[in-house]
């Protein structure tokens, strides 16, 4: 079955440590996205990528970094510069960028990041 | 600027009774609209989408929504609630050059649907 796989499901970060969240899709989608979800909040966009080797900052990119070296993969690094990283992180993909194509996003099951 | 307002943070209904989750939007352009559902510790799953075709949109699991341009609303309904419908629901608007998020999407803050037995 095609879908989006996020790993790990739970992750703990120590002070001053960078951690990387994995996102892999086998849907052959061009566009991929990272969102942060906090309790009682909607989703906030961290980074997105329209195509391989291209990515753009979202609304809350500070303290995060991404790469898009392969179509299937869009890992997110939470750096030590992100002072409040505790949240639920969701990865999504769509055939093309949703705003250009009206194609909906497909979501992974998320990674919950906590601070030790 | 683009915005989405989900008018109720929590909705509680009895099993077997109708469900109404309200969503109002504002957009300077003709928007596309989506409803997603999220169960605990899971990702979002698409329920339905409106993209300027029929104004009454039918989705999965018996849900439907009606696009009303004059009222700038896109409310989600279901005739009879089931226990498995208990979840968080998100209304999303998408419009090019809309002043929404960096990718043109704006998410509502969500409505928590509670089903009483």
Coordinates of C-alpha atoms in Angstrom, one line a residue, chain B residues 6-112:
Chain B
X6 CA -14.0 27.0 13.1
X7 CA -16.8 28.4 15.3
X8 CA -16.8 25.7 17.9
X9 CA -13.7 24.3 19.7
X10 CA -15.8 21.4 21.1
X11 CA -19.1 19.8 19.9
X12 CA -20.8 17.0 21.8
X13 CA -23.7 15.0 20.4
X14 CA -25.4 11.7 21.2
X15 CA -24.8 8.6 19.1
X16 CA -27.4 8.5 16.3
X17 CA -28.1 12.2 16.3
X18 CA -27.0 14.7 13.6
X19 CA -23.5 16.3 13.5
X20 CA -22.8 19.9 12.5
X21 CA -19.3 21.3 12.5
X22 CA -19.1 24.9 11.5
X23 CA -16.5 26.6 9.3
X24 CA -16.4 30.1 8.0
X25 CA -13.6 31.4 5.7
X26 CA -12.4 34.5 4.1
X27 CA -10.5 34.7 0.9
X28 CA -9.9 37.3 -1.8
X29 CA -9.9 34.6 -4.4
X30 CA -12.1 31.6 -5.3
X31 CA -10.9 29.1 -2.7
X32 CA -10.6 25.4 -2.5
X33 CA -11.8 24.0 0.8
X34 CA -11.1 20.7 2.6
X35 CA -12.2 18.9 5.7
X36 CA -9.8 16.6 7.5
X37 CA -10.3 14.3 10.5
X38 CA -7.6 13.4 13.0
X39 CA -7.8 10.6 15.5
X40 CA -5.6 10.7 18.6
X41 CA -1.9 10.4 17.8
X42 CA -2.5 10.0 14.1
X43 CA -2.1 12.1 11.0
X44 CA -4.9 13.9 9.2
X45 CA -7.2 12.0 6.8
X46 CA -9.1 13.7 4.0
X47 CA -12.9 13.6 4.5
X48 CA -13.9 15.7 1.5
X49 CA -12.9 18.6 -0.7
X50 CA -14.6 21.5 -2.6
X51 CA -12.9 22.8 -5.8
X52 CA -15.6 24.9 -7.5
X53 CA -17.7 22.0 -8.9
X54 CA -20.9 21.0 -7.1
X55 CA -21.5 23.1 -4.0
X56 CA -22.7 20.0 -2.0
X57 CA -19.8 17.7 -1.5
X58 CA -20.1 14.2 -0.3
X59 CA -17.2 12.6 1.5
X60 CA -16.2 9.4 3.3
X61 CA -18.0 7.9 6.3
X62 CA -21.3 9.6 5.5
X63 CA -20.0 13.1 5.9
X64 CA -21.0 15.9 3.6
X65 CA -20.4 19.7 3.4
X66 CA -22.1 22.5 1.5
X67 CA -20.2 25.5 0.1
X68 CA -22.2 28.7 0.5
X69 CA -20.4 31.6 -1.1
X70 CA -22.9 34.2 0.1
X71 CA -22.3 33.1 3.7
X72 CA -18.6 32.3 3.3
X73 CA -19.3 29.0 5.0
X74 CA -18.4 25.3 4.5
X75 CA -20.1 23.5 7.3
X76 CA -19.6 19.7 7.8
X77 CA -22.6 17.5 8.5
X78 CA -23.5 13.9 9.1
X79 CA -27.1 12.7 9.6
X80 CA -26.3 10.2 12.3
X81 CA -23.2 10.2 14.6
X82 CA -21.3 7.0 15.3
X83 CA -19.0 6.4 18.2
X84 CA -16.1 6.0 15.8
X85 CA -16.6 9.7 14.6
X86 CA -15.1 11.0 17.9
X87 CA -12.0 12.9 16.7
X88 CA -10.6 16.3 15.9
X89 CA -11.8 17.9 12.6
X90 CA -10.0 20.6 10.6
X91 CA -11.3 22.9 8.0
X92 CA -8.6 24.1 5.5
X93 CA -8.8 26.7 2.8
X94 CA -6.4 26.9 -0.2
X95 CA -6.1 29.8 -2.6
X96 CA -3.3 31.0 -4.8
X97 CA -1.8 34.3 -3.8
X98 CA -4.3 34.5 -1.0
X99 CA -2.2 35.8 1.8
X100 CA -2.6 32.5 3.7
X101 CA 0.3 30.4 4.8
X102 CA 3.6 30.3 2.9
X103 CA 2.2 27.5 0.8
X104 CA -1.2 29.2 0.3
X105 CA -3.0 26.9 2.9
X106 CA -4.7 28.0 6.1
X107 CA -5.8 25.5 8.7
X108 CA -8.5 26.1 11.2
X109 CA -7.8 25.5 14.9
X110 CA -9.9 22.3 14.9
X111 CA -13.2 21.2 16.4
X112 CA -13.1 18.3 18.9

